[in-house]
Backbone as numpy.savetxt, mean C-alpha at the origin, in Angstrom:
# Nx Ny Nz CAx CAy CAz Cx Cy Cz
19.47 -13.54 15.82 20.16 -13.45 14.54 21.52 -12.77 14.72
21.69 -12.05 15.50 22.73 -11.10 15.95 24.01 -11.72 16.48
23.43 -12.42 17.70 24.27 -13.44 18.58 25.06 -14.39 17.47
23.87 -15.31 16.68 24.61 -16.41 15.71 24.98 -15.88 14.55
25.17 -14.41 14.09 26.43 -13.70 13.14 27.24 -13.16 13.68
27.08 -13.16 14.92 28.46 -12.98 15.55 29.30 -13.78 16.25
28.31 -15.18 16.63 29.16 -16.36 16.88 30.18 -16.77 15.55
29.29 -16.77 14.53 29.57 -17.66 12.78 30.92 -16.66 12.98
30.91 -15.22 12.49 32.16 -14.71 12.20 33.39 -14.79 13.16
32.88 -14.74 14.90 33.76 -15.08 15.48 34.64 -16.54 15.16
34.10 -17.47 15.16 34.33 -18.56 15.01 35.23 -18.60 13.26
35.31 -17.90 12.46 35.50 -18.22 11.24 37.30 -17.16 10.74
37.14 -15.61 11.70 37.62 -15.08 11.73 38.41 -14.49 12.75
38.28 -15.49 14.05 39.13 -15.18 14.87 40.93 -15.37 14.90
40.75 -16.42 14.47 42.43 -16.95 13.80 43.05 -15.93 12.97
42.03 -15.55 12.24 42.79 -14.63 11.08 43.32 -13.43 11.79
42.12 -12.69 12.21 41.79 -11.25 13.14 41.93 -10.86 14.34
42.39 -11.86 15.15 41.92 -11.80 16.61 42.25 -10.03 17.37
42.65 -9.42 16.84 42.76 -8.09 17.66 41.10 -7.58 17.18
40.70 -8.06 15.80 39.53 -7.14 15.79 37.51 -8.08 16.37
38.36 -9.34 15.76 37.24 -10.63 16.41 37.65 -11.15 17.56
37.79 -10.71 18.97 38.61 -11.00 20.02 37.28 -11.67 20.76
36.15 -11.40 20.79 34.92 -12.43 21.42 34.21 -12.27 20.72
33.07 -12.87 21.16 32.07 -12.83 20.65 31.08 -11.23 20.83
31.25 -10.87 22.07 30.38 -9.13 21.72 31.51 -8.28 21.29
32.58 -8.52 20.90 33.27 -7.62 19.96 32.89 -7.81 18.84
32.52 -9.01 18.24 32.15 -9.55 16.75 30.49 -9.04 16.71
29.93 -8.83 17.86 28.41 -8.23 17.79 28.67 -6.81 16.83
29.49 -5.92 16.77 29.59 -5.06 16.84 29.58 -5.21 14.71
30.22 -5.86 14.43 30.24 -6.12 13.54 28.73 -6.76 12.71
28.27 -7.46 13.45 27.05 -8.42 13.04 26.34 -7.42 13.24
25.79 -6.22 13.84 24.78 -5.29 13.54 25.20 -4.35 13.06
26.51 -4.20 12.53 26.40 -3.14 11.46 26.27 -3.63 9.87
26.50 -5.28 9.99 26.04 -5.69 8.44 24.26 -6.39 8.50
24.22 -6.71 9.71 22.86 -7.15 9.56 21.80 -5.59 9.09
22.20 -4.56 9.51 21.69 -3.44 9.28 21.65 -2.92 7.99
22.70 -3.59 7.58 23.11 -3.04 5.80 24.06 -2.01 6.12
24.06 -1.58 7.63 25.23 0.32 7.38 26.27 -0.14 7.15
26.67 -1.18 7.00 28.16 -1.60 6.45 29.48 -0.04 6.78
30.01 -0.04 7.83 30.74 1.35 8.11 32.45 0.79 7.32
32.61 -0.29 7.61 33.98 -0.82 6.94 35.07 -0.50 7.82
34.92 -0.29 8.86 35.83 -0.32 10.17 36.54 -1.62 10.34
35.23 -2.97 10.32 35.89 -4.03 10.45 35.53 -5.07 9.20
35.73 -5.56 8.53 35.43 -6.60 7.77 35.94 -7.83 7.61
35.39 -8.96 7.30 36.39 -9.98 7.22 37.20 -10.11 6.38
38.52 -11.44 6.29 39.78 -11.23 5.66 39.99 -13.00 5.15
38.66 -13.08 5.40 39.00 -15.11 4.95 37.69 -15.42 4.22
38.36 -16.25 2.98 37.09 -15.98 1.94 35.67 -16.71 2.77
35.92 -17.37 3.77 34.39 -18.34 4.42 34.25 -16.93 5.52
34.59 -16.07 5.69 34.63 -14.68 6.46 33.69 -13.79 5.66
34.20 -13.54 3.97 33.71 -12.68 3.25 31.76 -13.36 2.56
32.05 -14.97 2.90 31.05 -15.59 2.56 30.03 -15.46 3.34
30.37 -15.86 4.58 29.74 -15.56 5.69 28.60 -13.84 5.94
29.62 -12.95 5.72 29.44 -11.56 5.65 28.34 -11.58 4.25
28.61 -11.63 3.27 27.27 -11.66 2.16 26.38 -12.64 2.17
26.04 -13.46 3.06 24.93 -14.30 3.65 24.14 -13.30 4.47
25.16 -12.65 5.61 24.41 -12.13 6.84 23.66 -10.58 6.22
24.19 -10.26 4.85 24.06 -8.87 4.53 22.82 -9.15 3.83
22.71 -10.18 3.07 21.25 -9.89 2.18 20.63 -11.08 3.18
20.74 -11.49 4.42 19.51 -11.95 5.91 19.12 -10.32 6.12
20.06 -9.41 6.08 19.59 -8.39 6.77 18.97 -7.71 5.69
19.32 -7.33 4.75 17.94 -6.81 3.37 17.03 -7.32 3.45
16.66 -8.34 3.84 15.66 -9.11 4.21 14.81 -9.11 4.63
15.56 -8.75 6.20 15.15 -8.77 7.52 14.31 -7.02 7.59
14.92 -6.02 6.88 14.76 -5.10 6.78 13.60 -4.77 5.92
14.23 -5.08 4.68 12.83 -4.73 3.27 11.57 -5.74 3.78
11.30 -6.96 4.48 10.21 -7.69 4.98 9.28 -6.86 5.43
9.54 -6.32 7.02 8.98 -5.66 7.52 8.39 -3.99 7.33
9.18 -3.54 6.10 8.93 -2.43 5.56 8.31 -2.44 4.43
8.18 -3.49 3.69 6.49 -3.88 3.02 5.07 -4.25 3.72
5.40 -5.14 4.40 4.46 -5.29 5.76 4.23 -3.69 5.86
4.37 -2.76 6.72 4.25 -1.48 7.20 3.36 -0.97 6.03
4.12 -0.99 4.87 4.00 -0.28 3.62 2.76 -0.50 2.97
1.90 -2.11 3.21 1.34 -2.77 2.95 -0.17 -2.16 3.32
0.27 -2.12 5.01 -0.86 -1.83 5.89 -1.37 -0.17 5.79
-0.36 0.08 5.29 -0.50 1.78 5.64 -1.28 2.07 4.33
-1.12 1.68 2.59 -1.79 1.65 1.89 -3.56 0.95 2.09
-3.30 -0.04 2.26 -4.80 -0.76 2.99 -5.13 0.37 3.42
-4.86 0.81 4.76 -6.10 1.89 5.25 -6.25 3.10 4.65
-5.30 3.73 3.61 -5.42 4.71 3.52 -6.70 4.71 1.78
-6.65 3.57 1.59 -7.31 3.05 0.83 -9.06 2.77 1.27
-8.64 2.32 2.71 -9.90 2.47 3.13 -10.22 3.31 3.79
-9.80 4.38 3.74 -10.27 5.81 4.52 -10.90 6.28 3.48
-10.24 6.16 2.15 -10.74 6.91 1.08 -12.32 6.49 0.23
-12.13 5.06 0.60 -13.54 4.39 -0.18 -14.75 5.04 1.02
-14.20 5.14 2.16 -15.23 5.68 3.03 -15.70 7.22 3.03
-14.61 7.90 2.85 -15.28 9.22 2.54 -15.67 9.37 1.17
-15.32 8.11 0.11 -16.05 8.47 -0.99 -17.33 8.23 -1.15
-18.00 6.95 0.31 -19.21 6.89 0.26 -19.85 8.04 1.01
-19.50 8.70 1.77 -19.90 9.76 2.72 -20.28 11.22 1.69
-19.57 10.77 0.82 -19.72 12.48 -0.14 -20.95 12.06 -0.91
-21.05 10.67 -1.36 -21.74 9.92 -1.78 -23.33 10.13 -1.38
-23.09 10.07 -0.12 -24.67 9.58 0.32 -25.20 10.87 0.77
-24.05 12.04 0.69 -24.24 13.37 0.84 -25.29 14.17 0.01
-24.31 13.81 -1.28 -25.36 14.33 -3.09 -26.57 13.44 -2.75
-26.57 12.22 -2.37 -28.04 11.87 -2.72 -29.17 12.04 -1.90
-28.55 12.59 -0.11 -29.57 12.90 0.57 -30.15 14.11 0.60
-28.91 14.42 -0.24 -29.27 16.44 -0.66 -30.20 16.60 -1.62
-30.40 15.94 -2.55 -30.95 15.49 -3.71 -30.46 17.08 -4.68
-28.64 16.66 -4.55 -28.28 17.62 -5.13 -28.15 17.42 -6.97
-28.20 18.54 -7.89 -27.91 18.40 -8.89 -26.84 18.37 -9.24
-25.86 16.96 -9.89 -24.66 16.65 -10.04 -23.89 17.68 -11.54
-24.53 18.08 -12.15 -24.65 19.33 -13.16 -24.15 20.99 -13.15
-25.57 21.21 -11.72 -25.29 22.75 -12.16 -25.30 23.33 -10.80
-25.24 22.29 -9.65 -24.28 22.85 -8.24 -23.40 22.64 -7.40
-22.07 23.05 -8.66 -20.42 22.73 -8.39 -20.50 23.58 -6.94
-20.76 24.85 -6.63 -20.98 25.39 -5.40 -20.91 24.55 -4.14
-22.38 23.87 -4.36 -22.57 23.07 -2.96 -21.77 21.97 -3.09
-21.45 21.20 -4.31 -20.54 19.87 -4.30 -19.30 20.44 -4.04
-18.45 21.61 -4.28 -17.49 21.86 -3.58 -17.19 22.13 -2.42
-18.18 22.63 -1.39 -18.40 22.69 -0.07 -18.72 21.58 0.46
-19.20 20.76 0.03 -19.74 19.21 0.65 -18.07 18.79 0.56
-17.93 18.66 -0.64 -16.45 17.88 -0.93 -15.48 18.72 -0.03
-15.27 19.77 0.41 -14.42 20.23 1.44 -14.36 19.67 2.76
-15.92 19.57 3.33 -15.73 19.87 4.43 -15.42 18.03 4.71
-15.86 17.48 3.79 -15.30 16.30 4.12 -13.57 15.70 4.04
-13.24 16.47 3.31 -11.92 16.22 2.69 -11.49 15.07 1.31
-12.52 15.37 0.58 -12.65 14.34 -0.82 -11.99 15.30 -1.47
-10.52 14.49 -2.41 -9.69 15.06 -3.19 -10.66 15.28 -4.28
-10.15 16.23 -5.51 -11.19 16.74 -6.79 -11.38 15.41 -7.70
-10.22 14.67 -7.73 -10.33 13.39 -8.33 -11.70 12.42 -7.83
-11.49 11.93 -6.88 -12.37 11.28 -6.15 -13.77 11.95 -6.19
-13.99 12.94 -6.19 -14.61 13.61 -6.02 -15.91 13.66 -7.87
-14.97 13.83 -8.67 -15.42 13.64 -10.05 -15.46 11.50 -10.80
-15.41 11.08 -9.73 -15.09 9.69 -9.72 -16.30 9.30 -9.14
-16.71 10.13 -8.27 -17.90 9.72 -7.05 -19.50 10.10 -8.29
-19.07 11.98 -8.24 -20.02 12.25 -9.49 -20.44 11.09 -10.49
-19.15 11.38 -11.49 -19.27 10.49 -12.56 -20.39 9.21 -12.55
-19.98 8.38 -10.93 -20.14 7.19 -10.77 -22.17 7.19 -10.84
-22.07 8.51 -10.36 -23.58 8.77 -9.86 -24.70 9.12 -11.13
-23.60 9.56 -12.03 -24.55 10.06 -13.27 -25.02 8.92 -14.57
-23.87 7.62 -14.55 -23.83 6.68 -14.75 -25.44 6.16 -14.61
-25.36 5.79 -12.97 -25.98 4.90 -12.48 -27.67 5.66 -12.71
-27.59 6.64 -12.69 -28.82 7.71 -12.32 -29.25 7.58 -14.55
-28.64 7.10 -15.46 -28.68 7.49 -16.70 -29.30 5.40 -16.66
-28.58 4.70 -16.68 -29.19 3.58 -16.41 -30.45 3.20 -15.62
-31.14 3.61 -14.83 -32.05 3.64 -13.69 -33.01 4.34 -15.20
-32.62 5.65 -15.58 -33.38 5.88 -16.46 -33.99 5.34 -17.42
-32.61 4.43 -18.14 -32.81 3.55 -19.29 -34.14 2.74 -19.13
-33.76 1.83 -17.64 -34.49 0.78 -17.34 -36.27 1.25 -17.12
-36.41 2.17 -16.51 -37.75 2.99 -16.66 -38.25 3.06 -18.00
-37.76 3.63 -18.29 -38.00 3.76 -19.81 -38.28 2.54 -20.77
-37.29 1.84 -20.36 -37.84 -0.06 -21.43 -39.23 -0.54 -20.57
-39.41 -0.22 -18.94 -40.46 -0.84 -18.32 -41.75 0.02 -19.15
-41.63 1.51 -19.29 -43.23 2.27 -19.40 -43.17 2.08 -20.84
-42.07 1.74 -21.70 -42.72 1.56 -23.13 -43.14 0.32 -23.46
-42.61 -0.57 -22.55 -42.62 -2.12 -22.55 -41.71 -2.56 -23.67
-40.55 -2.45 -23.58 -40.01 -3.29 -24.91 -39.61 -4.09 -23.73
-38.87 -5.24 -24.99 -38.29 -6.15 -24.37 -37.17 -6.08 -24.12
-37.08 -6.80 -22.81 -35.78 -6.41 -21.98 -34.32 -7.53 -22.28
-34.68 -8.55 -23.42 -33.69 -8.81 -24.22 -33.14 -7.93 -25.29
-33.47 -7.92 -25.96 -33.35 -7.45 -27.22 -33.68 -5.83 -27.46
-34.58 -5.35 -27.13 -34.62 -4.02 -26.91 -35.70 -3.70 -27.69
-36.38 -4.84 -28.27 -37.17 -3.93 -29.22 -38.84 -4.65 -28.73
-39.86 -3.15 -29.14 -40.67 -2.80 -28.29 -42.30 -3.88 -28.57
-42.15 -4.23 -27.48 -43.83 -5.13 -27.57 -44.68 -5.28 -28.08
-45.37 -5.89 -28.88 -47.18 -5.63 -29.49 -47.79 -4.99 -28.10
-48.82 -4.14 -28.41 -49.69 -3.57 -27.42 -50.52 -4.89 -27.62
-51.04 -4.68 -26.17 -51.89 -6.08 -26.24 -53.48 -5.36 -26.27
């Protein structure tokens, strides 16, 4: 990309410029400071297919630049995303092998949640998720030993 913006400008702006576009790796010098975006303004072109040229090669290089720094940006969220679903199952399977009370021992859930490194958010996200599920489990017990029906909700003839 470098070589052929610095061929293009050589070729476009040598007539005009030649003390500052005198070859082609003099014109390099130019082509990676706009392909870069640092635009320093030492040299610029002076012919409008020069200046055209130059805002082609400048947003190739925003391009070329912001592409790969979403990519990065992309990947680095992904894992950090999945670091987090993982220690949220780890705190997870913590409370339930503890058969801790999600209620009335902030104590031990704050020491569990430390030593793992679960933010307080996540942490009341994980709870939450658990008291939910643990209040439903209940529900469903409860419609099985009274026997209602599990459409509608309402409760069986004894047979």
């Amino acid at each position: 990309m470098i070589v052929m913006a610095a061929g293009g400008i050589y070729v476009v702006e040598n007539k005009a410029q030649p003390g500052v576009f005198s070859s082609i790796p003099e014109a390099m010098w130019w082509a990676v400071v706009t392909l870069t975006t640092v635009g320093y303004g030492d040299v610029t072109p002076v012919t409008n297919i020069g200046k055209l040229l130059g805002a082609v090669i400048t947003i190739l290089g925003v391009g070329l630049a912001a592409l790969p720094a979403g990519i990065l940006a992309t990947g680095l969220a992904n894992e950090l995303s999945l670091r987090n679903q993982k220690l949220a199952q780890e705190f997870r399977n913590l409370l339930i092998s503890n058969q801790i009370d999600y209620l009335n021992e902030t104590k031990e859930i704050e020491k569990i949640r430390k030593r793992i490194g679960l933010s307080k958010e996540q942490t009341n996200e994980v709870i939450m998720q658990l008291i939910r599920e643990k209040d439903l489990e209940e529900q469903e017990q409860q419609k099985k030993a009274f026997k209602y029906c599990p459409h509608c909700g309402e409760k069986l003839p004894e047979a």
